[in-house]
């Protein structure tokens, strides 16, 4: 008889112990409901969050104005070449982007100048606009009634990170624009 009672008692104790751990007293159920209700809601990506991210990206890029141009470099302590600057800025925000200007042609989603947004990447030829081969990149800095301005590391006269209008020389060199954000 003892052999039967011990397993039955063990079974009953196990069943009631398991059940007691899953039932929460009423006062704690209310507390749990309030805590769950106060948790922040998950943000869904929106144009507004994309705009905020673009603004942060541009503010970060702007903090590097004046850093000298340096070929094949992506280190703010030493200098930047054009793609080194763009990849450094985007990488700081967790985007996996190419390191060379030519590879930016395959990054993100191609768009048009009419649909450009702040934070998009402009892709240009090298310094000779007649040779239609990618050789320079920059980030759309602003768009207004006067046109598009972009921030880039220039190997030209200024030889540093600078903001330039997309007109004349650069308009002739323009090849495409891609959205990364």
mmCIF file of C-alpha atoms in Angstrom:
data_model
loop_
_atom_site.group_PDB
_atom_site.id
_atom_site.type_symbol
_atom_site.label_atom_id
_atom_site.label_comp_id
_atom_site.label_asym_id
_atom_site.label_seq_id
_atom_site.Cartn_x
_atom_site.Cartn_y
_atom_site.Cartn_z
ATOM 1 C CA UNK A 1 0.000 0.000 0.000
ATOM 2 C CA UNK A 2 2.864 2.356 0.862
ATOM 3 C CA UNK A 3 4.296 1.760 -2.609
ATOM 4 C CA UNK A 4 1.119 3.144 -4.205
ATOM 5 C CA UNK A 5 0.522 6.057 -1.809
ATOM 6 C CA UNK A 6 4.017 7.528 -2.219
ATOM 7 C CA UNK A 7 3.808 7.881 -6.038
ATOM 8 C CA UNK A 8 0.228 9.234 -5.830
ATOM 9 C CA UNK A 9 1.226 11.761 -3.159
ATOM 10 C CA UNK A 10 4.244 12.756 -5.235
ATOM 11 C CA UNK A 11 2.029 13.194 -8.327
ATOM 12 C CA UNK A 12 -0.524 15.315 -6.419
ATOM 13 C CA UNK A 13 2.191 17.516 -4.873
ATOM 14 C CA UNK A 14 3.898 17.986 -8.246
ATOM 15 C CA UNK A 15 0.650 18.908 -9.989
ATOM 16 C CA UNK A 16 -0.386 21.417 -7.345
ATOM 17 C CA UNK A 17 3.119 22.902 -7.073
ATOM 18 C CA UNK A 18 3.265 23.480 -10.845
ATOM 19 C CA UNK A 19 -0.198 25.009 -10.829
ATOM 20 C CA UNK A 20 0.594 27.347 -7.965
ATOM 21 C CA UNK A 21 3.556 28.764 -9.922
ATOM 22 C CA UNK A 22 1.428 29.645 -12.944
ATOM 23 C CA UNK A 23 -1.431 31.381 -11.141
ATOM 24 C CA UNK A 24 -0.647 34.973 -10.266
ATOM 25 C CA UNK A 25 -2.584 36.536 -7.386
ATOM 26 C CA UNK A 26 -5.056 39.243 -8.466
ATOM 27 C CA UNK A 27 -3.064 42.147 -6.995
ATOM 28 C CA UNK A 28 0.009 41.109 -9.008
ATOM 29 C CA UNK A 29 -2.024 40.565 -12.199
ATOM 30 C CA UNK A 30 -3.073 44.249 -12.071
ATOM 31 C CA UNK A 31 0.513 45.324 -11.464
ATOM 32 C CA UNK A 32 1.761 43.245 -14.407
ATOM 33 C CA UNK A 33 -0.952 44.744 -16.678
ATOM 34 C CA UNK A 34 0.075 48.281 -15.688
ATOM 35 C CA UNK A 35 3.764 47.525 -16.248
ATOM 36 C CA UNK A 36 3.116 45.989 -19.674
ATOM 37 C CA UNK A 37 0.930 48.972 -20.648
ATOM 38 C CA UNK A 38 3.685 51.394 -19.670
ATOM 39 C CA UNK A 39 6.327 49.700 -21.840
ATOM 40 C CA UNK A 40 7.334 51.826 -24.851
ATOM 41 C CA UNK A 41 5.648 50.819 -28.075
ATOM 42 C CA UNK A 42 7.884 49.507 -30.852
ATOM 43 C CA UNK A 43 8.603 52.234 -33.372
ATOM 44 C CA UNK A 44 7.599 51.393 -36.880
ATOM 45 C CA UNK A 45 9.905 52.883 -39.521
ATOM 46 C CA UNK A 46 8.345 56.004 -40.933
ATOM 47 C CA UNK A 47 9.352 58.897 -43.103
ATOM 48 C CA UNK A 48 9.634 60.946 -39.921
ATOM 49 C CA UNK A 49 12.167 58.566 -38.321
ATOM 50 C CA UNK A 50 14.021 58.433 -41.649
ATOM 51 C CA UNK A 51 14.124 62.241 -41.705
ATOM 52 C CA UNK A 52 15.437 62.320 -38.126
ATOM 53 C CA UNK A 53 18.091 59.774 -39.025
ATOM 54 C CA UNK A 54 19.077 61.845 -42.077
ATOM 55 C CA UNK A 55 19.298 64.958 -39.917
ATOM 56 C CA UNK A 56 21.543 63.167 -37.400
ATOM 57 C CA UNK A 57 23.687 61.815 -40.222
ATOM 58 C CA UNK A 58 24.129 65.297 -41.718
ATOM 59 C CA UNK A 59 24.898 66.829 -38.312
ATOM 60 C CA UNK A 60 27.589 64.184 -37.828
ATOM 61 C CA UNK A 61 28.990 64.762 -41.330
ATOM 62 C CA UNK A 62 28.982 68.541 -40.739
ATOM 63 C CA UNK A 63 31.081 68.040 -37.595
ATOM 64 C CA UNK A 64 33.909 66.941 -39.910
ATOM 65 C CA UNK A 65 33.986 70.050 -42.087
ATOM 66 C CA UNK A 66 37.577 71.126 -42.635
ATOM 67 C CA UNK A 67 39.169 67.695 -42.119
ATOM 68 C CA UNK A 68 41.802 67.476 -44.870
ATOM 69 C CA UNK A 69 41.485 65.388 -48.015
ATOM 70 C CA UNK A 70 43.776 62.393 -47.922
ATOM 71 C CA UNK A 71 43.791 59.763 -50.656
ATOM 72 C CA UNK A 72 42.782 56.206 -49.645
ATOM 73 C CA UNK A 73 41.972 57.201 -46.070
ATOM 74 C CA UNK A 74 38.859 56.962 -43.901
ATOM 75 C CA UNK A 75 40.235 58.162 -40.594
ATOM 76 C CA UNK A 76 39.126 61.558 -39.247
ATOM 77 C CA UNK A 77 42.421 61.935 -37.364
ATOM 78 C CA UNK A 78 44.372 61.692 -40.629
ATOM 79 C CA UNK A 79 41.910 62.740 -43.337
ATOM 80 C CA UNK A 80 39.402 61.360 -45.818
ATOM 81 C CA UNK A 81 39.163 60.615 -49.474
ATOM 82 C CA UNK A 82 35.625 61.009 -50.866
ATOM 83 C CA UNK A 83 34.417 57.435 -50.369
ATOM 84 C CA UNK A 84 36.278 57.151 -47.071
ATOM 85 C CA UNK A 85 34.303 60.126 -45.786
ATOM 86 C CA UNK A 86 30.924 58.824 -47.002
ATOM 87 C CA UNK A 87 31.510 55.287 -45.733
ATOM 88 C CA UNK A 88 32.768 56.611 -42.371
ATOM 89 C CA UNK A 89 29.634 58.724 -41.911
ATOM 90 C CA UNK A 90 27.184 55.941 -42.819
ATOM 91 C CA UNK A 91 29.100 53.277 -40.872
ATOM 92 C CA UNK A 92 28.821 55.456 -37.759
ATOM 93 C CA UNK A 93 25.029 54.969 -38.014
ATOM 94 C CA UNK A 94 25.239 51.205 -38.498
ATOM 95 C CA UNK A 95 24.869 51.120 -42.286
ATOM 96 C CA UNK A 96 26.994 48.627 -44.133
ATOM 97 C CA UNK A 97 28.201 50.575 -47.154
ATOM 98 C CA UNK A 98 31.013 50.174 -49.669
ATOM 99 C CA UNK A 99 34.426 51.725 -49.219
ATOM 100 C CA UNK A 100 35.022 52.652 -52.873
ATOM 101 C CA UNK A 101 33.125 55.232 -54.904
ATOM 102 C CA UNK A 102 32.519 52.753 -57.747
ATOM 103 C CA UNK A 103 30.849 50.260 -55.409
ATOM 104 C CA UNK A 104 28.384 52.919 -54.203
ATOM 105 C CA UNK A 105 26.752 52.577 -57.614
ATOM 106 C CA UNK A 106 25.414 49.198 -56.442
ATOM 107 C CA UNK A 107 24.493 50.257 -52.904
ATOM 108 C CA UNK A 108 21.056 51.299 -51.705
ATOM 109 C CA UNK A 109 18.209 52.088 -54.058
ATOM 110 C CA UNK A 110 18.676 54.233 -57.148
ATOM 111 C CA UNK A 111 16.484 57.326 -57.275
ATOM 112 C CA UNK A 112 16.325 60.554 -59.300
ATOM 113 C CA UNK A 113 17.464 64.093 -58.536
ATOM 114 C CA UNK A 114 13.793 65.127 -58.513
ATOM 115 C CA UNK A 115 13.137 62.613 -55.694
ATOM 116 C CA UNK A 116 16.408 63.246 -53.841
ATOM 117 C CA UNK A 117 16.348 63.436 -50.056
ATOM 118 C CA UNK A 118 18.844 64.758 -47.562
ATOM 119 C CA UNK A 119 21.217 61.891 -46.795
ATOM 120 C CA UNK A 120 21.144 60.339 -50.278
ATOM 121 C CA UNK A 121 24.490 59.596 -51.929
ATOM 122 C CA UNK A 122 25.444 61.454 -55.112
ATOM 123 C CA UNK A 123 27.742 59.602 -57.490
ATOM 124 C CA UNK A 124 29.953 61.477 -59.945
ATOM 125 C CA UNK A 125 32.598 60.837 -62.574
ATOM 126 C CA UNK A 126 36.206 61.496 -61.686
ATOM 127 C CA UNK A 127 37.486 65.030 -62.253
ATOM 128 C CA UNK A 128 37.151 64.678 -66.055
ATOM 129 C CA UNK A 129 33.419 64.696 -66.842
ATOM 130 C CA UNK A 130 34.020 63.378 -70.390
ATOM 131 C CA UNK A 131 35.261 60.059 -68.989
ATOM 132 C CA UNK A 132 31.975 58.561 -67.743
ATOM 133 C CA UNK A 133 33.516 56.382 -65.068
ATOM 134 C CA UNK A 134 32.597 56.702 -61.386
ATOM 135 C CA UNK A 135 35.244 58.510 -59.390
ATOM 136 C CA UNK A 136 33.617 60.655 -56.684
ATOM 137 C CA UNK A 137 30.788 60.526 -54.103
ATOM 138 C CA UNK A 138 29.131 62.926 -51.700
ATOM 139 C CA UNK A 139 26.071 63.118 -49.432
ATOM 140 C CA UNK A 140 23.055 65.350 -50.127
ATOM 141 C CA UNK A 141 23.339 68.063 -47.462
ATOM 142 C CA UNK A 142 20.341 70.253 -48.248
ATOM 143 C CA UNK A 143 17.624 70.766 -50.829
ATOM 144 C CA UNK A 144 15.873 74.103 -51.247
ATOM 145 C CA UNK A 145 14.663 76.553 -53.917
ATOM 146 C CA UNK A 146 18.318 77.215 -54.843
ATOM 147 C CA UNK A 147 18.976 73.537 -55.552
ATOM 148 C CA UNK A 148 20.955 70.735 -53.970
ATOM 149 C CA UNK A 149 24.049 71.152 -51.795
ATOM 150 C CA UNK A 150 26.196 68.186 -50.894
ATOM 151 C CA UNK A 151 28.908 67.466 -48.349
ATOM 152 C CA UNK A 152 32.023 65.605 -49.485
ATOM 153 C CA UNK A 153 35.760 65.316 -49.132
ATOM 154 C CA UNK A 154 37.119 67.238 -52.080
ATOM 155 C CA UNK A 155 40.515 66.720 -53.683
ATOM 156 C CA UNK A 156 40.030 70.048 -55.498
ATOM 157 C CA UNK A 157 41.139 73.524 -54.437
ATOM 158 C CA UNK A 158 39.643 73.329 -50.939
ATOM 159 C CA UNK A 159 41.265 69.914 -50.371
ATOM 160 C CA UNK A 160 39.075 69.081 -47.349
ATOM 161 C CA UNK A 161 35.554 68.093 -46.247
ATOM 162 C CA UNK A 162 33.339 70.849 -47.612
ATOM 163 C CA UNK A 163 29.807 71.713 -48.746
ATOM 164 C CA UNK A 164 29.312 72.370 -52.464
ATOM 165 C CA UNK A 165 26.413 73.340 -54.751
ATOM 166 C CA UNK A 166 25.348 70.732 -57.286
ATOM 167 C CA UNK A 167 25.799 72.968 -60.321
ATOM 168 C CA UNK A 168 28.253 73.666 -63.122
ATOM 169 C CA UNK A 169 31.261 71.390 -62.785
ATOM 170 C CA UNK A 170 29.566 68.847 -60.509
ATOM 171 C CA UNK A 171 26.297 68.844 -62.493
ATOM 172 C CA UNK A 172 28.306 67.843 -65.583
ATOM 173 C CA UNK A 173 29.983 65.067 -63.579
ATOM 174 C CA UNK A 174 26.759 63.736 -62.037
ATOM 175 C CA UNK A 175 26.029 60.080 -62.835
ATOM 176 C CA UNK A 176 23.412 58.846 -60.384
ATOM 177 C CA UNK A 177 21.949 59.099 -56.890
ATOM 178 C CA UNK A 178 21.182 56.301 -54.433
ATOM 179 C CA UNK A 179 19.203 56.191 -51.187
ATOM 180 C CA UNK A 180 20.879 54.319 -48.342
ATOM 181 C CA UNK A 181 18.552 55.369 -45.511
#
